[in-house]
Amino acid sequence: MKMSPELEHARRAMQPGAISKEGFFGQDDRPLPDIISRDEEEMSRLGLDFDEVAARLTELIRAGTSAYGSPVEYQAWRVTTEEARGSIPCPFRDGRFPKRATTIVHTTSGASLIVSDLALHLLAAHHFLQGKGAPFRLEPQAIKKVLGK
Amino acid sequence: MIVSILTAALVVAGISSALALVISLIDLVVNNYGEVRIDINDGKKNLTVKGGAPLLGTLGENGIFIPSSCGGRATCGVCKVKVLSDVGPHLPTELPFMSQKEIADNIRLSCQIKLKADIRISIPDELFAIERYRARVEKITPVTYDTEHITLALLEPSHMTYQAGQFAQLAIPPYEDVKGETIRAYSFASPPSSADKVEFIIRYVPGGLATTYVHRHLTEGQELAVIGPMGEFGLHEGHADMICIAGGSGLAPIRSILIDMHEKGIAKNSIWFFFGAVAGRDLYAVDEFHALEKAWPIFHFVPALSAPAESDKWEGETGLITQVTEKYMKEKMDAAVPKEAYLCGSPGMIDASIKVLRAGGVPDDRIYYDKFS
């Protein structure tokens, strides 16, 4: 399948060693559009709306950021946000994001998810949850478990 | 039959070679921009260079280092310069990093400007002082489970003049999947008096191109390039109460400033250093700063843990570093004495610190910070 120049640029930027050490695909060798469309289908099947998920994750990250690395109890979750110096660009070239990773644990079920600011942007703006095995992949099933949807 | 196949293969190879030659010749003619003149800051510096290469790299080859974090891959948006001559419209690769005002002012990413004709640019004068240094890794000291204190001995040039609080860039060589050089900025942890050695405190960032190298591959004795000095963070004059707040590797520039002050006998009314960590495993340099406290009567060191583990047996201050600072400002400091503050850490910590400091009467123009951004 031939990709647009923009998608092709993003695909290259997602390779290991380009923007991040491990890259955005993990062990997933499917074409980028296929990963996106399959995850869109899976999100839909699980009753998850990209915008609603993004809004809730944004709220949780904001709660975690207030404690600069310490765990925060926020509603049904324990949220811990860790931040490093600098920022990381979106491979689709539409912004830069803090190097910030938030661990969200549902305190009742124990289900957890690590959400980077860039991963959240990729979910919200591009419906790209990253390839299977990528360090910051947002697995739809894990999103559902953690958000308790 | 075999002769026919070989002949066909040779013919195809011959045609391919001829085409490659033609393309190379066309490339030599079409992409030969000859010599190009770069006028920097209205003739303060003039360079005559071979055209065709990006402005960023060409300036670097000629000893002028524009800060950049990605090494010219148009992913960091840091290498901005003002271009005073016509080099065409902004490229799509530049636009995500530009405000409307920057576009109007023809601020450009120097890594995206290909030198095709004479060009006039404007850069801050202090960039002329930046040099690329060869250095040898003298010592790597783990200070926590994810943070290392790195000492580099400068080889060529052998000395660097910098101000406490400034930063430099480390040029991480290609490794594993990382094809090009990776450039990352780190604050000096050392005082300027150690001009032949520079120190950095570097925390591991999961997935980070540079910190993965530093923590997994860098070894004592190897060479590493340092580009610097850069930045405007540093000590300001005045006989106020000096409040320093840092978290994590944000300790580095504060350490540089405080040691420099102590060495030079620079006095303030009092100096308070609030250093925040989550648990005992994140805390470091405590003995060093307690020793400085004993040797320097105006200096007070207050480490605090926001979520100490039981095994830490922590008897010091507990709470977010902003809460601890607020408490000390109310209970230990004289409200009548003017105050100034120096902050280094995550944006969240800095934003919260600024609120606390404002509430405590520290004017905005006396709050200096080095945000992790």
JSON list of N, CA and C in Angstrom, two decimals, chain B residues 268-299:
[
{"chain": "B", "resi": 268, "resn": "LYS", "atom": "N", "xyz": [24.94, 36.62, 50.43]},
{"chain": "B", "resi": 268, "resn": "LYS", "atom": "CA", "xyz": [23.54, 37.05, 50.41]},
{"chain": "B", "resi": 268, "resn": "LYS", "atom": "C", "xyz": [23.15, 37.20, 51.87]},
{"chain": "B", "resi": 269, "resn": "ASN", "atom": "N", "xyz": [21.96, 37.76, 52.13]},
{"chain": "B", "resi": 269, "resn": "ASN", "atom": "CA", "xyz": [21.54, 37.86, 53.52]},
{"chain": "B", "resi": 269, "resn": "ASN", "atom": "C", "xyz": [21.47, 36.45, 54.13]},
{"chain": "B", "resi": 270, "resn": "SER", "atom": "N", "xyz": [20.83, 35.57, 53.41]},
{"chain": "B", "resi": 270, "resn": "SER", "atom": "CA", "xyz": [20.85, 34.15, 53.76]},
{"chain": "B", "resi": 270, "resn": "SER", "atom": "C", "xyz": [20.57, 33.35, 52.49]},
{"chain": "B", "resi": 271, "resn": "ILE", "atom": "N", "xyz": [20.94, 32.09, 52.51]},
{"chain": "B", "resi": 271, "resn": "ILE", "atom": "CA", "xyz": [20.74, 31.24, 51.33]},
{"chain": "B", "resi": 271, "resn": "ILE", "atom": "C", "xyz": [20.06, 29.96, 51.79]},
{"chain": "B", "resi": 272, "resn": "TRP", "atom": "N", "xyz": [18.94, 29.66, 51.14]},
{"chain": "B", "resi": 272, "resn": "TRP", "atom": "CA", "xyz": [18.18, 28.46, 51.48]},
{"chain": "B", "resi": 272, "resn": "TRP", "atom": "C", "xyz": [18.07, 27.59, 50.24]},
{"chain": "B", "resi": 273, "resn": "PHE", "atom": "N", "xyz": [18.46, 26.32, 50.38]},
{"chain": "B", "resi": 273, "resn": "PHE", "atom": "CA", "xyz": [18.35, 25.40, 49.25]},
{"chain": "B", "resi": 273, "resn": "PHE", "atom": "C", "xyz": [17.36, 24.28, 49.63]},
{"chain": "B", "resi": 274, "resn": "PHE", "atom": "N", "xyz": [16.22, 24.29, 48.95]},
{"chain": "B", "resi": 274, "resn": "PHE", "atom": "CA", "xyz": [15.19, 23.27, 49.17]},
{"chain": "B", "resi": 274, "resn": "PHE", "atom": "C", "xyz": [15.29, 22.25, 48.04]},
{"chain": "B", "resi": 275, "resn": "PHE", "atom": "N", "xyz": [15.64, 21.00, 48.40]},
{"chain": "B", "resi": 275, "resn": "PHE", "atom": "CA", "xyz": [15.84, 19.96, 47.39]},
{"chain": "B", "resi": 275, "resn": "PHE", "atom": "C", "xyz": [14.80, 18.86, 47.58]},
{"chain": "B", "resi": 276, "resn": "GLY", "atom": "N", "xyz": [13.95, 18.70, 46.59]},
{"chain": "B", "resi": 276, "resn": "GLY", "atom": "CA", "xyz": [12.85, 17.75, 46.72]},
{"chain": "B", "resi": 276, "resn": "GLY", "atom": "C", "xyz": [13.08, 16.44, 46.00]},
{"chain": "B", "resi": 277, "resn": "ALA", "atom": "N", "xyz": [12.64, 15.36, 46.63]},
{"chain": "B", "resi": 277, "resn": "ALA", "atom": "CA", "xyz": [12.69, 14.04, 46.01]},
{"chain": "B", "resi": 277, "resn": "ALA", "atom": "C", "xyz": [11.45, 13.27, 46.48]},
{"chain": "B", "resi": 278, "resn": "VAL", "atom": "N", "xyz": [11.16, 12.18, 45.81]},
{"chain": "B", "resi": 278, "resn": "VAL", "atom": "CA", "xyz": [9.97, 11.41, 46.21]},
{"chain": "B", "resi": 278, "resn": "VAL", "atom": "C", "xyz": [10.30, 10.55, 47.43]},
{"chain": "B", "resi": 279, "resn": "ALA", "atom": "N", "xyz": [11.30, 9.69, 47.28]},
{"chain": "B", "resi": 279, "resn": "ALA", "atom": "CA", "xyz": [11.68, 8.80, 48.39]},
{"chain": "B", "resi": 279, "resn": "ALA", "atom": "C", "xyz": [13.20, 8.80, 48.53]},
{"chain": "B", "resi": 280, "resn": "GLY", "atom": "N", "xyz": [13.67, 8.08, 49.54]},
{"chain": "B", "resi": 280, "resn": "GLY", "atom": "CA", "xyz": [15.10, 8.08, 49.81]},
{"chain": "B", "resi": 280, "resn": "GLY", "atom": "C", "xyz": [15.95, 7.66, 48.63]},
{"chain": "B", "resi": 281, "resn": "ARG", "atom": "N", "xyz": [15.40, 6.76, 47.81]},
{"chain": "B", "resi": 281, "resn": "ARG", "atom": "CA", "xyz": [16.20, 6.26, 46.68]},
{"chain": "B", "resi": 281, "resn": "ARG", "atom": "C", "xyz": [16.41, 7.34, 45.61]},
{"chain": "B", "resi": 282, "resn": "ASP", "atom": "N", "xyz": [15.64, 8.43, 45.67]},
{"chain": "B", "resi": 282, "resn": "ASP", "atom": "CA", "xyz": [15.78, 9.51, 44.69]},
{"chain": "B", "resi": 282, "resn": "ASP", "atom": "C", "xyz": [16.67, 10.64, 45.19]},
{"chain": "B", "resi": 283, "resn": "LEU", "atom": "N", "xyz": [17.10, 10.55, 46.42]},
{"chain": "B", "resi": 283, "resn": "LEU", "atom": "CA", "xyz": [17.83, 11.65, 47.04]},
{"chain": "B", "resi": 283, "resn": "LEU", "atom": "C", "xyz": [19.34, 11.44, 46.89]},
{"chain": "B", "resi": 284, "resn": "TYR", "atom": "N", "xyz": [20.06, 12.50, 46.64]},
{"chain": "B", "resi": 284, "resn": "TYR", "atom": "CA", "xyz": [21.52, 12.39, 46.54]},
{"chain": "B", "resi": 284, "resn": "TYR", "atom": "C", "xyz": [22.16, 13.72, 46.92]},
{"chain": "B", "resi": 285, "resn": "ALA", "atom": "N", "xyz": [23.46, 13.72, 47.05]},
{"chain": "B", "resi": 285, "resn": "ALA", "atom": "CA", "xyz": [24.25, 14.92, 47.36]},
{"chain": "B", "resi": 285, "resn": "ALA", "atom": "C", "xyz": [23.93, 15.51, 48.73]},
{"chain": "B", "resi": 286, "resn": "VAL", "atom": "N", "xyz": [23.25, 14.74, 49.55]},
{"chain": "B", "resi": 286, "resn": "VAL", "atom": "CA", "xyz": [22.84, 15.25, 50.87]},
{"chain": "B", "resi": 286, "resn": "VAL", "atom": "C", "xyz": [24.06, 15.53, 51.75]},
{"chain": "B", "resi": 287, "resn": "ASP", "atom": "N", "xyz": [24.98, 14.59, 51.80]},
{"chain": "B", "resi": 287, "resn": "ASP", "atom": "CA", "xyz": [26.17, 14.79, 52.65]},
{"chain": "B", "resi": 287, "resn": "ASP", "atom": "C", "xyz": [26.97, 16.01, 52.18]},
{"chain": "B", "resi": 288, "resn": "GLU", "atom": "N", "xyz": [27.08, 16.16, 50.86]},
{"chain": "B", "resi": 288, "resn": "GLU", "atom": "CA", "xyz": [27.86, 17.28, 50.31]},
{"chain": "B", "resi": 288, "resn": "GLU", "atom": "C", "xyz": [27.26, 18.62, 50.74]},
{"chain": "B", "resi": 289, "resn": "PHE", "atom": "N", "xyz": [25.95, 18.74, 50.66]},
{"chain": "B", "resi": 289, "resn": "PHE", "atom": "CA", "xyz": [25.33, 20.03, 51.00]},
{"chain": "B", "resi": 289, "resn": "PHE", "atom": "C", "xyz": [25.25, 20.25, 52.50]},
{"chain": "B", "resi": 290, "resn": "HIS", "atom": "N", "xyz": [25.14, 19.16, 53.28]},
{"chain": "B", "resi": 290, "resn": "HIS", "atom": "CA", "xyz": [25.20, 19.35, 54.73]},
{"chain": "B", "resi": 290, "resn": "HIS", "atom": "C", "xyz": [26.61, 19.80, 55.13]},
{"chain": "B", "resi": 291, "resn": "ALA", "atom": "N", "xyz": [27.62, 19.30, 54.43]},
{"chain": "B", "resi": 291, "resn": "ALA", "atom": "CA", "xyz": [29.00, 19.73, 54.72]},
{"chain": "B", "resi": 291, "resn": "ALA", "atom": "C", "xyz": [29.17, 21.21, 54.36]},
{"chain": "B", "resi": 292, "resn": "LEU", "atom": "N", "xyz": [28.57, 21.61, 53.24]},
{"chain": "B", "resi": 292, "resn": "LEU", "atom": "CA", "xyz": [28.65, 23.02, 52.84]},
{"chain": "B", "resi": 292, "resn": "LEU", "atom": "C", "xyz": [27.95, 23.90, 53.87]},
{"chain": "B", "resi": 293, "resn": "GLU", "atom": "N", "xyz": [26.85, 23.38, 54.41]},
{"chain": "B", "resi": 293, "resn": "GLU", "atom": "CA", "xyz": [26.09, 24.11, 55.43]},
{"chain": "B", "resi": 293, "resn": "GLU", "atom": "C", "xyz": [26.96, 24.38, 56.66]},
{"chain": "B", "resi": 294, "resn": "LYS", "atom": "N", "xyz": [27.75, 23.37, 57.03]},
{"chain": "B", "resi": 294, "resn": "LYS", "atom": "CA", "xyz": [28.61, 23.55, 58.21]},
{"chain": "B", "resi": 294, "resn": "LYS", "atom": "C", "xyz": [29.70, 24.58, 57.95]},
{"chain": "B", "resi": 295, "resn": "ALA", "atom": "N", "xyz": [30.19, 24.59, 56.70]},
{"chain": "B", "resi": 295, "resn": "ALA", "atom": "CA", "xyz": [31.31, 25.48, 56.36]},
{"chain": "B", "resi": 295, "resn": "ALA", "atom": "C", "xyz": [30.87, 26.91, 56.03]},
{"chain": "B", "resi": 296, "resn": "TRP", "atom": "N", "xyz": [29.57, 27.13, 55.88]},
{"chain": "B", "resi": 296, "resn": "TRP", "atom": "CA", "xyz": [29.08, 28.39, 55.33]},
{"chain": "B", "resi": 296, "resn": "TRP", "atom": "C", "xyz": [27.85, 28.82, 56.15]},
{"chain": "B", "resi": 297, "resn": "PRO", "atom": "N", "xyz": [28.05, 29.64, 57.15]},
{"chain": "B", "resi": 297, "resn": "PRO", "atom": "CA", "xyz": [26.97, 29.93, 58.11]},
{"chain": "B", "resi": 297, "resn": "PRO", "atom": "C", "xyz": [25.69, 30.51, 57.50]},
{"chain": "B", "resi": 298, "resn": "ILE", "atom": "N", "xyz": [25.78, 31.21, 56.37]},
{"chain": "B", "resi": 298, "resn": "ILE", "atom": "CA", "xyz": [24.54, 31.80, 55.81]},
{"chain": "B", "resi": 298, "resn": "ILE", "atom": "C", "xyz": [23.75, 30.79, 54.97]},
{"chain": "B", "resi": 299, "resn": "PHE", "atom": "N", "xyz": [24.33, 29.60, 54.78]},
{"chain": "B", "resi": 299, "resn": "PHE", "atom": "CA", "xyz": [23.70, 28.61, 53.90]},
{"chain": "B", "resi": 299, "resn": "PHE", "atom": "C", "xyz": [22.91, 27.56, 54.69]}
]
